[in-house]
Amino acid sequence: MTTTQKDILHTSTMPVIALRGLTIFPNVLIHFDVARDISIKSLETAMTTGSPVFLVAQKDISVEVPDQRDLYVVGTISNVRQILRMPGDNVRVMVEGQARGKLLRLLRTEPYLEGEILELPEEERTGTSARTEALMRSTYELFQRYTELAPKVSPDLLIHVLASQDPGYISDYIAQNIPMRNSDKQTILEERRPLRRLEKLHRLLDREVEILALDNEIQSKAREQMSDQQRDYYLREQMKAIQNELGEGDGADEFEEYRQKIAKAALPDEVREKLTKELNRLTKQPFGSSEATVLRSYLDVCLELPWGKYTKEKISVPAVRRVLDQEHYGLDKVKERILEFVAVKQLAPALKGQVLCLVGPPGVGKTSIAMSMAKAMNRKLARLSLGGVSDEAEIRGHRKTYVGAMPGRIITAIQQAGSCNPLILLDEIDKLGRDHRGDPSSALLEVLDGEQNATFRDNFLEVPFDLSQVLFITTANTLDTIPRPLLDRMEVIELSSYTDEEKVQIGKKHLLPKEMKRHGLEKSQLKVSDSALREIISAYTRESGVRVLERMLAAICRKTAMRVVSDGVKSIHITEKDLKEYLGVPRYYPERQALEERIGVVNGLAWTSVGGELLEVEVNVVPGAGKVELTGNLGDVMKESAYAALSFIRSQSDRLGIPADFYKEKDIHVHFPEGAVPKDGPSAGIAITTAMVSALTGCPVRRGIAMTGEVTLRGRVLPIGGLKEKTMAAFRNGIKTIILPADNGKDLEEIDQTVRKALQFILVERADQVLSAALSHPLPSAEEQREPSAPVLGTAKRAPGPRLRQ
């Protein structure tokens, strides 16, 4: 009989099941789950016909409907022992492998797989040679070693293997019951010679034992360095051990990188020694320790600082003047002082310790001037907002031993600027807080002192850092809340309020073009007349700076953009008459201030951190028992001014034509409107005195007049502060005449020339002069004949009213 005839005799047709991730060997009973419809139908056909089923592994497990090229050639002819239906349309089947088989061809693929299978008979053994015995013993030892190393391996497997002397069976049984790659199992399945099959299994088993031994060794090393409770620590050590075994550990590279950075940086000797010491400590720390994290953070912060890096400073007076004039309108005295500072730097570049403090109301350009200086001098800019900072550690930093420690804001600003000579803007320095965590203003003493900041020590760095090349500029709204030692280290430059004409020019040249660009408008699409700008300033804003003006112009740009997009308008020209349509009803009516002569009402002048304001004083006198009531959220100093004014009036009652017992028969009520706003200070003294006299005598106060000054019990008028802001507020509100203490006459030189030309100033030394200048009908007094008249300054005409007696 020929070979072809023999193969035909052993060829049969049977259902085929393609296995994914599984290989079945002969003489082994095993169960597995079946989910595909074609596989379930193959099983049902085999059970129905009583025929065996051919189980063959699938090459690519992702193929859902395999054909012949997706299947291996050699598989196992098996008998189906049991089928069990599972939830979810799955079927669990138990099969017993009978013999190896070869898939000649697939006869069908639908509705199930059916193929022509050639049974591959097992080669018969002729005897057991010494080589075979040695190979089997070695296989026993390897398998025993495997069962010791592998987790969750039943000891029954080893007993079952030791009970057999058949090399082919041992190979199939071991290959079926240990986890190996499917390709390796298929190699063993395709080998028909028992001895050669055992040799292949021996090699594969030897590799698996080596892998398990290495894995256990790695786990053993990691387990020695941790406690049972430190699971996270164990995982990290295991990762480290794996990397070391693979030669991929990066700890040494990290330390070497730090050493190279320290060597390349232009560090002072003290700093280099400190960082080297900390790096040596880091190399001795165990992997993942909290101390190692702190040291890494410390080294990173120190090495990111711009040690020895400086920007080339441009010290040119014309260049700085050009930038300041281009970006700021007005502020001539401020620009002059800044240019003087630049000129001195040009002649003496090594000069240190100059700290400028820009003081003025909000919106006048303090921050933008500092930014322009940085741009003109080619210095990096770092801005620190100190408003509300109450923790000293915000300035000096935290000790690095604290959780979440970080350097202070000064060192952080240096790091962000990237140079050792930036311009650091300390914004809102007057709003520093102070509580149980320390006094940040005291921490700033070292920073702003040119004799000390060359060796400034941040608590986090613990090494000196040179701040002597840093140009510090501070801003504040008021000097009252800045501690005296800190103020002593700064040179104060005052920025006063803008006049209306300055606001017009700023709005036309700077704010309007800026807002049009922000809102996507071309120059030809929107034009705002000068008269409209003046009306916006007088009727819609009441401020020292130009922030509200900028918001109003932004509102106009928004409505213009809406009309351009919705209505297709090409160009819009806004005049004074159009403002109500774009901005609504006017908010302020400055021209209504003091339009009439009023009894018991006086216009006082107040100074606040946001500029000057007009402050009315109202006094009402009614029959009563001599009670004095003060309302309007007044401070202690203002209340004392009211009582001092009352005592002066009582002492001069005869001369003023007031009944001597008025304080017994009259109740006097002094009120300051806008009662929700706190008010304090002595500068309303002469205003309270004048209002009381007017109410007691019935004599009206002249129209268009305002006053400021402190009054004493003897009627002397003492000087006050904030004259610039107060006169600007009077000018904005349509006041024509201002009564000032005579000692403030020297301060009139500092007032804006536009304001000075528009106002008339009356300088007084005593309250008698105030009453003579302020009341419509002069009060008879013999004393007044001996008093010198109050000098009148200014070019504006006096407001209508009776002539003052000389």
PDB file of C-alpha atoms in Angstrom, residues 338-465:
ATOM      1  CA  ILE A 338      12.658 109.862  36.385  1.00  0.00           C
ATOM      2  CA  LEU A 339      14.940 111.410  33.768  1.00  0.00           C
ATOM      3  CA  GLU A 340      17.105 112.810  36.567  1.00  0.00           C
ATOM      4  CA  PHE A 341      17.354 109.313  37.969  1.00  0.00           C
ATOM      5  CA  VAL A 342      18.433 107.974  34.559  1.00  0.00           C
ATOM      6  CA  ALA A 343      20.975 110.781  34.129  1.00  0.00           C
ATOM      7  CA  VAL A 344      22.592 109.963  37.457  1.00  0.00           C
ATOM      8  CA  LYS A 345      22.751 106.279  36.466  1.00  0.00           C
ATOM      9  CA  GLN A 346      24.426 107.310  33.219  1.00  0.00           C
ATOM     10  CA  LEU A 347      27.159 109.218  35.051  1.00  0.00           C
ATOM     11  CA  ALA A 348      27.492 106.805  37.982  1.00  0.00           C
ATOM     12  CA  PRO A 349      26.483 103.279  36.859  1.00  0.00           C
ATOM     13  CA  ALA A 350      27.666 101.748  40.134  1.00  0.00           C
ATOM     14  CA  LEU A 351      25.240 103.845  42.192  1.00  0.00           C
ATOM     15  CA  LYS A 352      22.998 101.573  44.262  1.00  0.00           C
ATOM     16  CA  GLY A 353      20.169 101.845  46.696  1.00  0.00           C
ATOM     17  CA  GLN A 354      17.781 104.133  44.832  1.00  0.00           C
ATOM     18  CA  VAL A 355      14.171 103.096  45.406  1.00  0.00           C
ATOM     19  CA  LEU A 356      11.399 105.196  43.881  1.00  0.00           C
ATOM     20  CA  CYS A 357       7.920 105.322  45.399  1.00  0.00           C
ATOM     21  CA  LEU A 358       5.160 106.564  43.079  1.00  0.00           C
ATOM     22  CA  VAL A 359       2.287 107.923  45.171  1.00  0.00           C
ATOM     23  CA  GLY A 360      -1.044 109.053  43.817  1.00  0.00           C
ATOM     24  CA  PRO A 361      -4.722 108.206  43.404  1.00  0.00           C
ATOM     25  CA  PRO A 362      -5.812 105.190  41.367  1.00  0.00           C
ATOM     26  CA  GLY A 363      -5.763 105.408  37.596  1.00  0.00           C
ATOM     27  CA  VAL A 364      -3.129 108.146  37.166  1.00  0.00           C
ATOM     28  CA  GLY A 365      -0.521 105.821  35.622  1.00  0.00           C
ATOM     29  CA  LYS A 366       1.796 104.680  38.434  1.00  0.00           C
ATOM     30  CA  THR A 367       2.084 101.068  37.267  1.00  0.00           C
ATOM     31  CA  SER A 368       2.268 101.957  33.570  1.00  0.00           C
ATOM     32  CA  ILE A 369       5.099 104.453  34.205  1.00  0.00           C
ATOM     33  CA  ALA A 370       7.131 101.719  35.909  1.00  0.00           C
ATOM     34  CA  MET A 371       6.498  99.418  32.945  1.00  0.00           C
ATOM     35  CA  SER A 372       7.621 102.148  30.559  1.00  0.00           C
ATOM     36  CA  MET A 373      10.829 102.614  32.565  1.00  0.00           C
ATOM     37  CA  ALA A 374      11.608  98.906  32.273  1.00  0.00           C
ATOM     38  CA  LYS A 375      10.998  99.020  28.537  1.00  0.00           C
ATOM     39  CA  ALA A 376      13.121 102.141  28.014  1.00  0.00           C
ATOM     40  CA  MET A 377      16.046 100.876  30.142  1.00  0.00           C
ATOM     41  CA  ASN A 378      15.967  97.330  28.682  1.00  0.00           C
ATOM     42  CA  ARG A 379      15.372  95.719  32.054  1.00  0.00           C
ATOM     43  CA  LYS A 380      13.218  92.678  32.598  1.00  0.00           C
ATOM     44  CA  LEU A 381      10.004  93.522  34.459  1.00  0.00           C
ATOM     45  CA  ALA A 382       8.606  91.557  37.395  1.00  0.00           C
ATOM     46  CA  ARG A 383       5.473  92.821  39.128  1.00  0.00           C
ATOM     47  CA  LEU A 384       4.544  91.909  42.701  1.00  0.00           C
ATOM     48  CA  SER A 385       1.127  92.858  44.064  1.00  0.00           C
ATOM     49  CA  LEU A 386       1.509  93.346  47.820  1.00  0.00           C
ATOM     50  CA  GLY A 387      -2.101  94.237  48.523  1.00  0.00           C
ATOM     51  CA  GLY A 388      -3.391  92.093  51.381  1.00  0.00           C
ATOM     52  CA  VAL A 389      -0.081  90.273  51.970  1.00  0.00           C
ATOM     53  CA  SER A 390       0.157  89.663  55.716  1.00  0.00           C
ATOM     54  CA  ASP A 391       2.598  86.764  55.961  1.00  0.00           C
ATOM     55  CA  GLU A 392       6.282  87.513  56.358  1.00  0.00           C
ATOM     56  CA  ALA A 393       7.078  84.242  54.571  1.00  0.00           C
ATOM     57  CA  GLU A 394       5.597  85.744  51.380  1.00  0.00           C
ATOM     58  CA  ILE A 395       8.673  88.013  51.291  1.00  0.00           C
ATOM     59  CA  ARG A 396      11.397  85.859  52.887  1.00  0.00           C
ATOM     60  CA  GLY A 397      10.110  82.417  51.886  1.00  0.00           C
ATOM     61  CA  HIS A 398       9.525  79.297  53.993  1.00  0.00           C
ATOM     62  CA  ARG A 399      12.093  76.992  55.523  1.00  0.00           C
ATOM     63  CA  LYS A 400      12.547  74.109  53.129  1.00  0.00           C
ATOM     64  CA  THR A 401      11.776  71.592  55.878  1.00  0.00           C
ATOM     65  CA  TYR A 402       8.110  72.664  55.852  1.00  0.00           C
ATOM     66  CA  VAL A 403       5.596  70.804  53.708  1.00  0.00           C
ATOM     67  CA  GLY A 404       4.947  72.777  50.531  1.00  0.00           C
ATOM     68  CA  ALA A 405       7.839  75.166  51.201  1.00  0.00           C
ATOM     69  CA  MET A 406       8.726  77.646  48.463  1.00  0.00           C
ATOM     70  CA  PRO A 407      10.917  80.735  48.089  1.00  0.00           C
ATOM     71  CA  GLY A 408       9.533  84.200  48.759  1.00  0.00           C
ATOM     72  CA  ARG A 409       8.043  86.522  46.170  1.00  0.00           C
ATOM     73  CA  ILE A 410      11.268  88.467  45.686  1.00  0.00           C
ATOM     74  CA  ILE A 411      13.294  85.392  44.699  1.00  0.00           C
ATOM     75  CA  THR A 412      10.361  84.107  42.612  1.00  0.00           C
ATOM     76  CA  ALA A 413      10.298  87.417  40.732  1.00  0.00           C
ATOM     77  CA  ILE A 414      14.039  87.152  40.050  1.00  0.00           C
ATOM     78  CA  GLN A 415      13.513  83.611  38.772  1.00  0.00           C
ATOM     79  CA  GLN A 416      10.670  84.692  36.477  1.00  0.00           C
ATOM     80  CA  ALA A 417      12.590  87.695  35.167  1.00  0.00           C
ATOM     81  CA  GLY A 418      15.587  85.541  34.255  1.00  0.00           C
ATOM     82  CA  SER A 419      18.196  88.178  35.122  1.00  0.00           C
ATOM     83  CA  CYS A 420      19.869  89.588  38.212  1.00  0.00           C
ATOM     84  CA  ASN A 421      19.135  93.209  37.290  1.00  0.00           C
ATOM     85  CA  PRO A 422      15.391  93.372  36.559  1.00  0.00           C
ATOM     86  CA  LEU A 423      12.995  96.149  37.452  1.00  0.00           C
ATOM     87  CA  ILE A 424      10.786  94.813  40.247  1.00  0.00           C
ATOM     88  CA  LEU A 425       7.534  96.692  40.713  1.00  0.00           C
ATOM     89  CA  LEU A 426       6.165  96.401  44.255  1.00  0.00           C
ATOM     90  CA  ASP A 427       2.543  97.378  43.674  1.00  0.00           C
ATOM     91  CA  GLU A 428       0.211  98.635  46.436  1.00  0.00           C
ATOM     92  CA  ILE A 429       2.900  98.737  49.116  1.00  0.00           C
ATOM     93  CA  ASP A 430       0.591 100.842  51.299  1.00  0.00           C
ATOM     94  CA  LYS A 431      -1.828  97.917  51.609  1.00  0.00           C
ATOM     95  CA  LEU A 432       0.517  95.460  53.330  1.00  0.00           C
ATOM     96  CA  GLY A 433      -1.147  93.633  56.191  1.00  0.00           C
ATOM     97  CA  ARG A 434       0.155  92.512  59.546  1.00  0.00           C
ATOM     98  CA  ASP A 435      -0.999  89.676  61.801  1.00  0.00           C
ATOM     99  CA  HIS A 436       0.253  86.766  63.918  1.00  0.00           C
ATOM    100  CA  ARG A 437       2.259  85.414  60.974  1.00  0.00           C
ATOM    101  CA  GLY A 438       4.613  88.377  61.026  1.00  0.00           C
ATOM    102  CA  ASP A 439       5.081  91.823  59.555  1.00  0.00           C
ATOM    103  CA  PRO A 440       5.941  91.724  55.833  1.00  0.00           C
ATOM    104  CA  SER A 441       6.799  95.435  55.814  1.00  0.00           C
ATOM    105  CA  SER A 442       9.647  94.698  58.229  1.00  0.00           C
ATOM    106  CA  ALA A 443      10.877  91.945  55.929  1.00  0.00           C
ATOM    107  CA  LEU A 444      10.988  94.488  53.108  1.00  0.00           C
ATOM    108  CA  LEU A 445      13.434  96.671  55.061  1.00  0.00           C
ATOM    109  CA  GLU A 446      16.341  94.426  54.091  1.00  0.00           C
ATOM    110  CA  VAL A 447      15.123  94.093  50.506  1.00  0.00           C
ATOM    111  CA  LEU A 448      14.934  97.865  49.886  1.00  0.00           C
ATOM    112  CA  ASP A 449      18.076  98.843  51.804  1.00  0.00           C
ATOM    113  CA  GLY A 450      20.995  99.254  49.388  1.00  0.00           C
ATOM    114  CA  GLU A 451      23.489  98.576  52.167  1.00  0.00           C
ATOM    115  CA  GLN A 452      21.948  95.209  53.070  1.00  0.00           C
ATOM    116  CA  ASN A 453      20.296  93.674  50.011  1.00  0.00           C
ATOM    117  CA  ALA A 454      23.607  92.604  48.438  1.00  0.00           C
ATOM    118  CA  THR A 455      23.496  89.633  50.848  1.00  0.00           C
ATOM    119  CA  PHE A 456      19.742  89.033  51.014  1.00  0.00           C
ATOM    120  CA  ARG A 457      18.985  85.593  52.440  1.00  0.00           C
ATOM    121  CA  ASP A 458      15.751  83.894  51.561  1.00  0.00           C
ATOM    122  CA  ASN A 459      14.635  81.331  54.153  1.00  0.00           C
ATOM    123  CA  PHE A 460      14.219  78.683  51.447  1.00  0.00           C
ATOM    124  CA  LEU A 461      17.566  79.283  49.711  1.00  0.00           C
ATOM    125  CA  GLU A 462      19.643  79.597  52.906  1.00  0.00           C
ATOM    126  CA  VAL A 463      22.371  81.253  50.793  1.00  0.00           C
ATOM    127  CA  PRO A 464      22.894  84.976  50.054  1.00  0.00           C
ATOM    128  CA  PHE A 465      21.536  86.430  46.822  1.00  0.00           C
TER     129      PHE A 465
END
